[in-house]
C-alpha positions as a Python dict, from the first residue, in 0.01 Angstrom:
ca = {
    (1, 'M'): (0, 0, 0),
    (2, 'R'): (281, 238, 93),
    (3, 'S'): (469, 179, -234),
    (4, 'S'): (157, 243, -444),
    (5, 'L'): (100, 581, -277),
    (6, 'A'): (464, 690, -293),
    (7, 'P'): (457, 828, -651),
    (8, 'G'): (147, 1037, -574),
    (9, 'I'): (296, 1175, -252),
    (10, 'W'): (625, 1251, -430),
    (11, 'F'): (435, 1435, -704),
    (12, 'L'): (246, 1652, -454),
    (13, 'R'): (562, 1736, -266),
    (14, 'A'): (747, 1816, -588),
    (15, 'F'): (460, 2030, -710),
    (16, 'S'): (447, 2219, -383),
    (17, 'R'): (823, 2278, -389),
    (18, 'D'): (814, 2400, -750),
    (19, 'S'): (526, 2634, -671),
    (20, 'K'): (710, 2785, -376),
    (21, 'Y'): (1019, 2853, -583),
    (22, 'R'): (814, 3003, -867),
    (23, 'A'): (629, 3228, -623),
    (24, 'F'): (964, 3338, -478),
    (25, 'I'): (1100, 3419, -827),
    (26, 'L'): (791, 3628, -902),
    (27, 'L'): (834, 3814, -573),
    (28, 'I'): (1206, 3888, -601),
    (29, 'T'): (1186, 3996, -968),
    (30, 'F'): (883, 4211, -877),
    (31, 'L'): (1087, 4384, -606),
    (32, 'I'): (1387, 4420, -837),
    (33, 'Y'): (1199, 4607, -1106),
    (34, 'T'): (998, 4803, -850),
    (35, 'C'): (1333, 4942, -732),
    (36, 'Y'): (1438, 5026, -1089),
    (37, 'H'): (1121, 5233, -1140),
    (38, 'M'): (1137, 5380, -790),
    (39, 'S'): (1481, 5524, -871),
    (40, 'R'): (1352, 5680, -1196),
    (41, 'K'): (1057, 5864, -1045),
    (42, 'P'): (1215, 6131, -816),
    (43, 'I'): (1311, 6360, -1106),
    (44, 'S'): (945, 6421, -1193),
    (45, 'V'): (872, 6518, -830),
    (46, 'V'): (1182, 6734, -777),
    (47, 'K'): (1126, 6931, -1099),
    (48, 'S'): (877, 7155, -917),
    (49, 'R'): (1143, 7226, -652),
    (50, 'L'): (1421, 7307, -899),
    (51, 'H'): (1210, 7591, -1038),
    (52, 'H'): (898, 7734, -877),
    (53, 'N'): (738, 8061, -768),
    (54, 'C'): (973, 8212, -508),
    (55, 'S'): (717, 8475, -404),
    (56, 'E'): (532, 8199, -222),
    (57, 'V'): (842, 8107, -18),
    (58, 'I'): (948, 8297, 292),
    (59, 'Q'): (1312, 8405, 279),
    (60, 'P'): (1527, 8298, 575),
    (61, 'L'): (1642, 8569, 816),
    (62, 'N'): (2006, 8543, 710),
    (63, 'S'): (1922, 8564, 338),
    (64, 'T'): (2125, 8809, 128),
    (65, 'H'): (1889, 8799, -170),
    (66, 'S'): (1711, 9112, -287),
    (67, 'L'): (1336, 9134, -230),
    (68, 'N'): (1295, 9188, -605),
    (69, 'D'): (1481, 8865, -687),
    (70, 'T'): (1213, 8621, -808),
    (71, 'T'): (1452, 8331, -861),
    (72, 'W'): (1640, 8323, -530),
    (73, 'C'): (1483, 7993, -418),
    (74, 'N'): (1545, 7807, -744),
    (75, 'W'): (1839, 7578, -817),
    (76, 'A'): (2076, 7703, -1084),
    (77, 'P'): (2100, 7636, -1374),
    (78, 'F'): (1722, 7575, -1367),
    (79, 'D'): (1650, 7928, -1240),
    (80, 'K'): (1650, 8081, -1588),
    (81, 'S'): (1349, 8156, -1810),
    (82, 'N'): (1430, 7857, -2033),
    (83, 'Y'): (1408, 7615, -1741),
    (84, 'K'): (1151, 7398, -1924),
    (85, 'E'): (1397, 7331, -2204),
    (86, 'L'): (1673, 7255, -1952),
    (87, 'L'): (1453, 7014, -1755),
    (88, 'G'): (1346, 6859, -2086),
    (89, 'A'): (1712, 6807, -2173),
    (90, 'V'): (1759, 6619, -1845),
    (91, 'D'): (1456, 6398, -1922),
    (92, 'N'): (1565, 6327, -2278),
    (93, 'A'): (1920, 6249, -2168),
    (94, 'F'): (1781, 5957, -1969),
    (95, 'L'): (1522, 5842, -2226),
    (96, 'V'): (1752, 5853, -2530),
    (97, 'A'): (2035, 5677, -2344),
    (98, 'Y'): (1785, 5416, -2224),
    (99, 'A'): (1654, 5357, -2577),
    (100, 'I'): (2003, 5319, -2725),
    (101, 'G'): (2137, 5111, -2439),
    (102, 'M'): (1845, 4869, -2447),
    (103, 'F'): (1954, 4722, -2782),
    (104, 'I'): (2299, 4650, -2641),
    (105, 'S'): (2181, 4534, -2300),
    (106, 'G'): (2003, 4222, -2422),
    (107, 'I'): (2316, 4100, -2602),
    (108, 'F'): (2515, 4119, -2278),
    (109, 'G'): (2222, 3984, -2076),
    (110, 'E'): (2211, 3652, -2255),
    (111, 'R'): (2588, 3603, -2243),
    (112, 'L'): (2634, 3684, -1874),
    (113, 'P'): (2479, 3521, -1567),
    (114, 'L'): (2155, 3706, -1493),
    (115, 'R'): (2232, 3721, -1121),
    (116, 'Y'): (2562, 3901, -1175),
    (117, 'Y'): (2416, 4120, -1449),
    (118, 'L'): (2124, 4239, -1237),
    (119, 'T'): (2343, 4289, -931),
    (120, 'A'): (2585, 4510, -1123),
    (121, 'G'): (2298, 4698, -1286),
    (122, 'M'): (2123, 4771, -957),
    (123, 'L'): (2441, 4879, -779),
    (124, 'L'): (2524, 5118, -1064),
    (125, 'S'): (2166, 5244, -1083),
    (126, 'G'): (2176, 5318, -712),
    (127, 'L'): (2508, 5497, -758),
    (128, 'F'): (2398, 5726, -1042),
    (129, 'T'): (2061, 5798, -882),
    (130, 'S'): (2244, 5903, -565),
    (131, 'L'): (2495, 6111, -764),
    (132, 'F'): (2211, 6324, -901),
    (133, 'G'): (2099, 6398, -545),
    (134, 'L'): (2453, 6456, -425),
    (135, 'G'): (2461, 6753, -663),
    (136, 'Y'): (2254, 6928, -396),
    (137, 'F'): (2499, 6858, -114),
    (138, 'W'): (2803, 6930, -332),
    (139, 'N'): (2639, 7258, -448),
    (140, 'I'): (2672, 7175, -819),
    (141, 'H'): (2505, 7424, -1055),
    (142, 'V'): (2622, 7319, -1403),
    (143, 'L'): (2382, 7152, -1648),
    (144, 'W'): (2635, 6907, -1791),
    (145, 'Y'): (2670, 6730, -1453),
    (146, 'F'): (2299, 6646, -1428),
    (147, 'V'): (2274, 6553, -1797),
    (148, 'L'): (2581, 6329, -1777),
    (149, 'V'): (2451, 6152, -1465),
    (150, 'Q'): (2116, 6093, -1639),
    (151, 'I'): (2288, 5951, -1948),
    (152, 'F'): (2484, 5698, -1742),
    (153, 'N'): (2176, 5620, -1534),
    (154, 'G'): (1972, 5558, -1850),
    (155, 'L'): (2237, 5317, -1978),
    (156, 'V'): (2267, 5111, -1658),
    (157, 'Q'): (1889, 5103, -1609),
    (158, 'T'): (1866, 4895, -1929),
    (159, 'T'): (2008, 4600, -1736),
    (160, 'G'): (1677, 4553, -1556),
    (161, 'W'): (1398, 4475, -1798),
    (162, 'P'): (1560, 4213, -2029),
    (163, 'A'): (1709, 4033, -1729),
    (164, 'V'): (1393, 4012, -1514),
    (165, 'V'): (1173, 3907, -1809),
    (166, 'S'): (1432, 3648, -1906),
    (167, 'C'): (1444, 3512, -1551),
    (168, 'V'): (1064, 3489, -1525),
    (169, 'G'): (1049, 3331, -1871),
    (170, 'N'): (1298, 3066, -1757),
    (171, 'W'): (1065, 2966, -1473),
    (172, 'F'): (721, 2989, -1633),
    (173, 'G'): (589, 2808, -1937),
    (174, 'K'): (338, 2946, -2183),
    (175, 'G'): (30, 2825, -1997),
    (176, 'K'): (-136, 3118, -1814),
    (177, 'R'): (177, 3325, -1876),
    (178, 'G'): (-28, 3627, -1986),
    (179, 'L'): (-229, 3639, -1661),
    (180, 'I'): (77, 3582, -1441),
    (181, 'M'): (281, 3850, -1615),
    (182, 'G'): (-14, 4088, -1627),
    (183, 'I'): (-31, 4080, -1248),
    (184, 'W'): (348, 4081, -1212),
    (185, 'N'): (381, 4384, -1442),
    (186, 'S'): (215, 4607, -1181),
    (187, 'H'): (567, 4653, -1038),
    (188, 'T'): (600, 4955, -1271),
    (189, 'S'): (314, 5143, -1105),
    (190, 'V'): (416, 5030, -756),
    (191, 'G'): (768, 5160, -818),
    (192, 'N'): (632, 5493, -946),
    (193, 'I'): (415, 5532, -636),
    (194, 'L'): (698, 5446, -394),
    (195, 'G'): (937, 5677, -577),
    (196, 'S'): (687, 5963, -555),
    (197, 'L'): (623, 5907, -185),
    (198, 'L'): (992, 5887, -95),
    (199, 'A'): (1082, 6191, -304),
    (200, 'G'): (796, 6388, -151),
    (201, 'V'): (931, 6344, 201),
    (202, 'W'): (1242, 6557, 137),
    (203, 'V'): (1156, 6760, -174),
    (204, 'D'): (1078, 7081, 17),
    (205, 'Q'): (1378, 7061, 253),
    (206, 'Q'): (1684, 6879, 118),
    (207, 'W'): (1577, 6759, -227),
    (208, 'G'): (1904, 6571, -271),
    (209, 'L'): (1776, 6305, -29),
    (210, 'S'): (1486, 6243, -270),
    (211, 'F'): (1746, 6075, -493),
    (212, 'V'): (1997, 5946, -240),
    (213, 'V'): (1747, 5738, -38),
    (214, 'P'): (1593, 5555, -340),
    (215, 'G'): (1946, 5505, -473),
    (216, 'I'): (2057, 5337, -150),
    (217, 'I'): (1747, 5116, -143),
    (218, 'T'): (1812, 5011, -506),
    (219, 'A'): (2175, 4924, -425),
    (220, 'I'): (2067, 4719, -121),
    (221, 'M'): (1820, 4530, -340),
    (222, 'G'): (2108, 4461, -578),
    (223, 'I'): (2300, 4291, -296),
    (224, 'I'): (1991, 4084, -206),
    (225, 'T'): (1965, 3985, -574),
    (226, 'F'): (2322, 3858, -569),
    (227, 'F'): (2256, 3624, -278),
    (228, 'F'): (1903, 3504, -353),
    (229, 'L'): (1815, 3518, -725),
    (230, 'I'): (1787, 3176, -893),
    (231, 'E'): (1819, 3190, -1272),
    (232, 'Y'): (1694, 2846, -1378),
    (233, 'P'): (1462, 2585, -1222),
    (234, 'E'): (1726, 2321, -1289),
    (235, 'D'): (1965, 2502, -1054),
    (236, 'V'): (1754, 2390, -756),
    (237, 'D'): (1625, 2062, -906),
    (238, 'C'): (1282, 2202, -998),
    (239, 'S'): (1092, 2090, -1305),
    (240, 'P'): (1150, 2315, -1609),
    (241, 'P'): (859, 2484, -1791),
    (242, 'Q'): (729, 2388, -2137),
    (243, 'H'): (973, 2578, -2352),
    (244, 'H'): (1280, 2396, -2216),
    (245, 'G'): (1212, 2116, -2457),
    (246, 'N'): (1005, 1802, -2475),
    (247, 'P'): (1175, 1508, -2311),
    (248, 'E'): (939, 1263, -2480),
    (249, 'E'): (1076, 1356, -2821),
    (250, 'S'): (1427, 1263, -2713),
    (251, 'Q'): (1308, 933, -2567),
    (252, 'D'): (1126, 837, -2887),
    (253, 'H'): (1450, 859, -3087),
    (254, 'P'): (1739, 786, -2853),
    (255, 'E'): (1976, 712, -3139),
    (256, 'D'): (1881, 1020, -3342),
    (257, 'P'): (2198, 1215, -3426),
    (258, 'A'): (2011, 1535, -3346),
    (259, 'N'): (1974, 1415, -2991),
    (260, 'G'): (2335, 1320, -2957),
    (261, 'P'): (2482, 974, -2896),
    (262, 'S'): (2301, 727, -2677),
    (263, 'C'): (2412, 731, -2314),
    (264, 'N'): (2348, 404, -2136),
    (265, 'K'): (2530, 158, -1915),
    (266, 'E'): (2677, -30, -2213),
    (267, 'S'): (2825, 281, -2376),
    (268, 'S'): (3199, 294, -2432),
    (269, 'L'): (3421, 528, -2232),
    (270, 'E'): (3462, 754, -2536),
    (271, 'S'): (3089, 776, -2584),
    (272, 'A'): (3038, 850, -2214),
    (273, 'V'): (3285, 1137, -2225),
    (274, 'T'): (3112, 1277, -2532),
    (275, 'C'): (2772, 1253, -2362),
    (276, 'S'): (2906, 1424, -2051),
    (277, 'K'): (3044, 1715, -2251),
    (278, 'E'): (2727, 1757, -2455),
    (279, 'A'): (2508, 1736, -2148),
    (280, 'S'): (2699, 2018, -1985),
    (281, 'A'): (2703, 2234, -2296),
    (282, 'Q'): (2478, 2535, -2287),
    (283, 'P'): (2274, 2657, -2586),
    (284, 'S'): (2457, 2918, -2789),
    (285, 'A'): (2346, 3279, -2759),
    (286, 'I'): (2147, 3417, -3052),
    (287, 'S'): (2269, 3711, -3260),
    (288, 'F'): (2086, 4042, -3291),
    (289, 'F'): (1978, 3971, -3650),
    (290, 'G'): (1895, 3613, -3558),
    (291, 'A'): (1651, 3745, -3300),
    (292, 'L'): (1497, 3978, -3560),
    (293, 'R'): (1421, 3676, -3780),
    (294, 'I'): (1198, 3520, -3513),
    (295, 'P'): (839, 3550, -3645),
    (296, 'G'): (658, 3842, -3485),
    (297, 'V'): (955, 4024, -3331),
    (298, 'V'): (963, 4307, -3587),
    (299, 'E'): (585, 4361, -3585),
    (300, 'F'): (553, 4366, -3206),
    (301, 'S'): (862, 4588, -3171),
    (302, 'L'): (724, 4853, -3407),
    (303, 'C'): (381, 4824, -3249),
    (304, 'L'): (534, 4888, -2906),
    (305, 'L'): (715, 5194, -3042),
    (306, 'F'): (382, 5367, -3107),
    (307, 'A'): (205, 5217, -2804),
    (308, 'K'): (481, 5335, -2570),
    (309, 'L'): (482, 5676, -2741),
    (310, 'V'): (119, 5718, -2633),
    (311, 'S'): (175, 5578, -2283),
    (312, 'Y'): (478, 5793, -2200),
    (313, 'T'): (316, 6108, -2338),
    (314, 'F'): (37, 6055, -2087),
    (315, 'L'): (295, 5983, -1816),
    (316, 'Y'): (487, 6308, -1867),
    (317, 'W'): (213, 6546, -1983),
    (318, 'L'): (-115, 6434, -1825),
    (319, 'P'): (-73, 6635, -1498),
    (320, 'L'): (1, 6952, -1695),
    (321, 'Y'): (-295, 6887, -1929),
    (322, 'I'): (-534, 6845, -1634),
    (323, 'S'): (-393, 7155, -1465),
    (324, 'N'): (-428, 7369, -1779),
    (325, 'V'): (-771, 7248, -1888),
    (326, 'V'): (-949, 7208, -1553),
    (327, 'H'): (-733, 7461, -1366),
    (328, 'F'): (-652, 7221, -1083),
    (329, 'S'): (-356, 7284, -856),
    (330, 'A'): (-36, 7093, -930),
    (331, 'K'): (-100, 6852, -642),
    (332, 'E'): (-464, 6790, -740),
    (333, 'A'): (-366, 6733, -1104),
    (334, 'G'): (-90, 6496, -999),
    (335, 'D'): (-320, 6299, -771),
    (336, 'L'): (-589, 6270, -1040),
    (337, 'S'): (-337, 6160, -1304),
    (338, 'T'): (-244, 5854, -1094),
    (339, 'L'): (-581, 5705, -1194),
    (340, 'F'): (-435, 5654, -1541),
    (341, 'D'): (-173, 5424, -1383),
    (342, 'V'): (-442, 5244, -1182),
    (343, 'G'): (-628, 5181, -1505),
    (344, 'G'): (-301, 5056, -1654),
    (345, 'I'): (-272, 4789, -1384),
    (346, 'I'): (-627, 4673, -1455),
    (347, 'G'): (-563, 4678, -1830),
    (348, 'G'): (-242, 4476, -1801),
    (349, 'I'): (-413, 4203, -1597),
    (350, 'L'): (-717, 4201, -1827),
    (351, 'A'): (-501, 4182, -2140),
    (352, 'G'): (-306, 3887, -1999),
    (353, 'L'): (-621, 3703, -1892),
    (354, 'V'): (-800, 3749, -2225),
    (355, 'S'): (-494, 3663, -2435),
    (356, 'D'): (-447, 3340, -2238),
    (357, 'Y'): (-814, 3248, -2280),
    (358, 'I'): (-835, 3310, -2657),
    (359, 'N'): (-470, 3218, -2724),
    (360, 'G'): (-421, 3538, -2922),
    (361, 'R'): (-172, 3799, -2804),
    (362, 'A'): (-183, 4010, -3124),
    (363, 'T'): (-563, 4005, -3144),
    (364, 'T'): (-597, 4116, -2781),
    (365, 'C'): (-355, 4405, -2836),
    (366, 'C'): (-524, 4507, -3161),
    (367, 'V'): (-875, 4516, -3011),
    (368, 'M'): (-758, 4724, -2712),
    (369, 'L'): (-575, 4966, -2943),
    (370, 'I'): (-887, 5003, -3162),
    (371, 'L'): (-1096, 5087, -2856),
    (372, 'A'): (-833, 5324, -2715),
    (373, 'A'): (-844, 5566, -3011),
    (374, 'P'): (-1208, 5680, -2971),
    (375, 'M'): (-1176, 5680, -2591),
    (376, 'M'): (-884, 5925, -2609),
    (377, 'F'): (-1090, 6146, -2840),
    (378, 'L'): (-1384, 6139, -2599),
    (379, 'Y'): (-1163, 6207, -2297),
    (380, 'N'): (-1023, 6519, -2462),
    (381, 'H'): (-1369, 6653, -2549),
    (382, 'V'): (-1596, 6545, -2264),
    (383, 'G'): (-1364, 6400, -1999),
    (384, 'Q'): (-1326, 6729, -1812),
    (385, 'R'): (-1696, 6808, -1762),
    (386, 'G'): (-1706, 6665, -1412),
    (387, 'I'): (-1485, 6487, -1162),
    (388, 'G'): (-1689, 6167, -1190),
    (389, 'I'): (-1666, 6132, -1567),
    (390, 'S'): (-1299, 6234, -1555),
    (391, 'I'): (-1220, 5953, -1310),
    (392, 'V'): (-1407, 5691, -1514),
    (393, 'M'): (-1250, 5794, -1845),
    (394, 'L'): (-899, 5811, -1699),
    (395, 'L'): (-937, 5453, -1572),
    (396, 'I'): (-1069, 5334, -1909),
    (397, 'C'): (-803, 5518, -2111),
    (398, 'G'): (-530, 5391, -1880),
    (399, 'A'): (-651, 5033, -1920),
    (400, 'L'): (-679, 5050, -2300),
    (401, 'V'): (-352, 5240, -2355),
    (402, 'N'): (-132, 5053, -2108),
    (403, 'G'): (-290, 4708, -2153),
    (404, 'P'): (-125, 4633, -2492),
    (405, 'Y'): (199, 4799, -2376),
    (406, 'A'): (212, 4575, -2066),
    (407, 'L'): (123, 4260, -2262),
    (408, 'I'): (388, 4316, -2531),
    (409, 'T'): (669, 4393, -2287),
    (410, 'T'): (596, 4087, -2072),
    (411, 'A'): (407, 3784, -2208),
    (412, 'V'): (470, 3856, -2577),
    (413, 'S'): (843, 3911, -2518),
    (414, 'A'): (864, 3587, -2320),
    (415, 'D'): (667, 3397, -2587),
    (416, 'L'): (888, 3518, -2871),
    (417, 'G'): (1206, 3460, -2671),
    (418, 'T'): (1102, 3095, -2631),
    (419, 'H'): (956, 3054, -2980),
    (420, 'K'): (935, 2701, -3121),
    (421, 'S'): (1174, 2800, -3402),
    (422, 'L'): (1448, 2823, -3137),
    (423, 'K'): (1404, 2452, -3057),
    (424, 'G'): (1414, 2498, -2680),
    (425, 'N'): (1699, 2749, -2673),
    (426, 'A'): (1577, 3004, -2416),
    (427, 'K'): (1906, 3195, -2439),
    (428, 'A'): (1741, 3429, -2693),
    (429, 'L'): (1493, 3562, -2438),
    (430, 'S'): (1711, 3847, -2316),
    (431, 'T'): (1798, 3971, -2665),
    (432, 'V'): (1438, 3950, -2789),
    (433, 'T'): (1313, 4139, -2483),
    (434, 'A'): (1579, 4407, -2532),
    (435, 'I'): (1493, 4451, -2902),
    (436, 'I'): (1121, 4486, -2832),
    (437, 'D'): (1155, 4719, -2533),
    (438, 'G'): (1443, 4911, -2691),
    (439, 'T'): (1230, 4988, -2997),
    (440, 'G'): (945, 5086, -2765),
    (441, 'S'): (1181, 5316, -2574),
    (442, 'I'): (1240, 5515, -2893),
    (443, 'G'): (868, 5591, -2887),
    (444, 'A'): (892, 5672, -2515),
    (445, 'A'): (1152, 5939, -2598),
    (446, 'L'): (967, 6072, -2904),
    (447, 'G'): (623, 6103, -2744),
    (448, 'P'): (698, 6363, -2474),
    (449, 'L'): (924, 6550, -2718),
    (450, 'L'): (651, 6573, -2984),
    (451, 'A'): (392, 6670, -2722),
    (452, 'G'): (616, 6956, -2611),
    (453, 'L'): (649, 7081, -2969),
    (454, 'I'): (279, 7041, -3054),
    (455, 'S'): (114, 7157, -2729),
    (456, 'P'): (162, 7532, -2800),
    (457, 'T'): (-69, 7486, -3102),
    (458, 'G'): (-344, 7341, -2879),
    (459, 'W'): (-412, 7027, -2676),
    (460, 'N'): (-647, 6896, -2948),
    (461, 'N'): (-349, 6852, -3180),
    (462, 'V'): (-160, 6656, -2914),
    (463, 'F'): (-451, 6412, -2885),
    (464, 'Y'): (-475, 6382, -3264),
    (465, 'M'): (-106, 6287, -3265),
    (466, 'L'): (-171, 6023, -2996),
    (467, 'I'): (-470, 5880, -3185),
    (468, 'A'): (-265, 5859, -3507),
    (469, 'A'): (13, 5674, -3322),
    (470, 'D'): (-246, 5438, -3173),
    (471, 'V'): (-390, 5357, -3517),
    (472, 'L'): (-42, 5290, -3658),
    (473, 'A'): (31, 5052, -3369),
    (474, 'C'): (-288, 4863, -3452),
    (475, 'L'): (-214, 4842, -3826),
    (476, 'L'): (129, 4692, -3761),
    (477, 'L'): (-35, 4388, -3600),
    (478, 'C'): (-276, 4310, -3887),
    (479, 'R'): (-66, 4027, -4033),
    (480, 'L'): (-27, 3857, -3696),
    (481, 'V'): (-398, 3896, -3621),
    (482, 'Y'): (-479, 3732, -3956),
    (483, 'K'): (-249, 3439, -3870),
    (484, 'E'): (-417, 3395, -3530),
    (485, 'I'): (-762, 3393, -3693),
    (486, 'L'): (-647, 3124, -3938),
    (487, 'A'): (-511, 2920, -3647),
    (488, 'W'): (-848, 2947, -3468),
    (489, 'K'): (-1031, 2831, -3782),
    (490, 'S'): (-795, 2538, -3819),
    (491, 'S'): (-843, 2441, -3455),
    (492, 'L'): (-1223, 2464, -3483),
    (493, 'G'): (-1213, 2255, -3799),
    (494, 'K'): (-1017, 1978, -3625),
    (495, 'D'): (-1254, 1980, -3326),
    (496, 'K'): (-1556, 1961, -3555),
    (497, 'G'): (-1404, 1677, -3754),
    (498, 'Y'): (-1331, 1483, -3435),
    (499, 'R'): (-1689, 1522, -3311),
    (500, 'E'): (-1833, 1407, -3646),
    (501, 'M'): (-1623, 1092, -3633),
}
């Protein structure tokens, strides 16, 4: 009786152990990327402190500034009339460096151990985030210092996304991946919220601490990553997910040259040595152009460029739009704009759930993009007529705009990085993720820049630009949507034929 129950008990114990490790990987990668986003957020909060209305600030008793000096409380060089352009230069320094560095990051990410790569990235991110804040304590007032720090910070921040997606992809197969990653992707919003809260504590006193504290926390998380991150299930004797290969295929053809020489007890010493070497060999890393040849990578990358353009324009310009149109205070506009991020969390989870259910990532993205275009138009024209309708439309727009963006950067990237054409080689995951998110980051840099150039002509034109970008993102997925529809028809035809038999 005991022997007959042993396999079942072993299975339950193994399943429980695998589940615990997978839950731990989700948690630690969630915290890792939360820290990355937390360290990016302080600049948007501190901007208002670098240049604001000094007439509202009481001068200290020992102040030597003239009463007519309206810039005494600002931080040079951002005390000049062109401060918006200077702050924009600081933003674009980070975004452009991030976009360029992302294409390189994935190549290094798949050739280096993820644990070391993430550790180095987080330590350097913490360093450069802190260096920006140390400009306050070191009394630095030259633009090139802040721009240079942002460039280096943008480059090292690219270590995060390809590595965490690659690690999660190593642990989770394609079943329910969209739902899991939709929930997991909320780390972006959580990091933004934490970064805002931490920066807000010191922004009115010693704004340098708004950067130094998140930088230290990020560096500490990097040390934790070094000691606790597990890259592959096989490293702790857990069962690998689907994309690691099908063991049954190897067992069906043990003598197949593609599977290597047979390794059994009767093998010769030479054969055993060969088997040992081949067993320990790791899959070769894929090239940049090899990753581009994976079906769907180019389409999803270009789609993300336009989808991220829309998302980041909302991220950087929505508070100002609300303030200008509804005449809210800066704090009220900022608080209301967070509803867009809340909608983004809901949209990311919904997109993952639906795409898992219908087995159609491209179709899910396309439908959400189609719905987003008219909703953005309506929000611009009727969304400011009352606080209630504004809240509802911000949630809906956030869900429809950020849903496809979240799905492409997580589940789609993981799917393509473990595509069947790679024959089980998951080493491409980091490069594929970097290509997709790097292309999207170009849109993230272009969106706020275009909004800044177009907004003087009227907010309507900004929304027309966003709607046009949304439509282009949708059109780029048409071929993949058509292929998914054909696959559904084929599947329905097989099911119908089976039932008729």
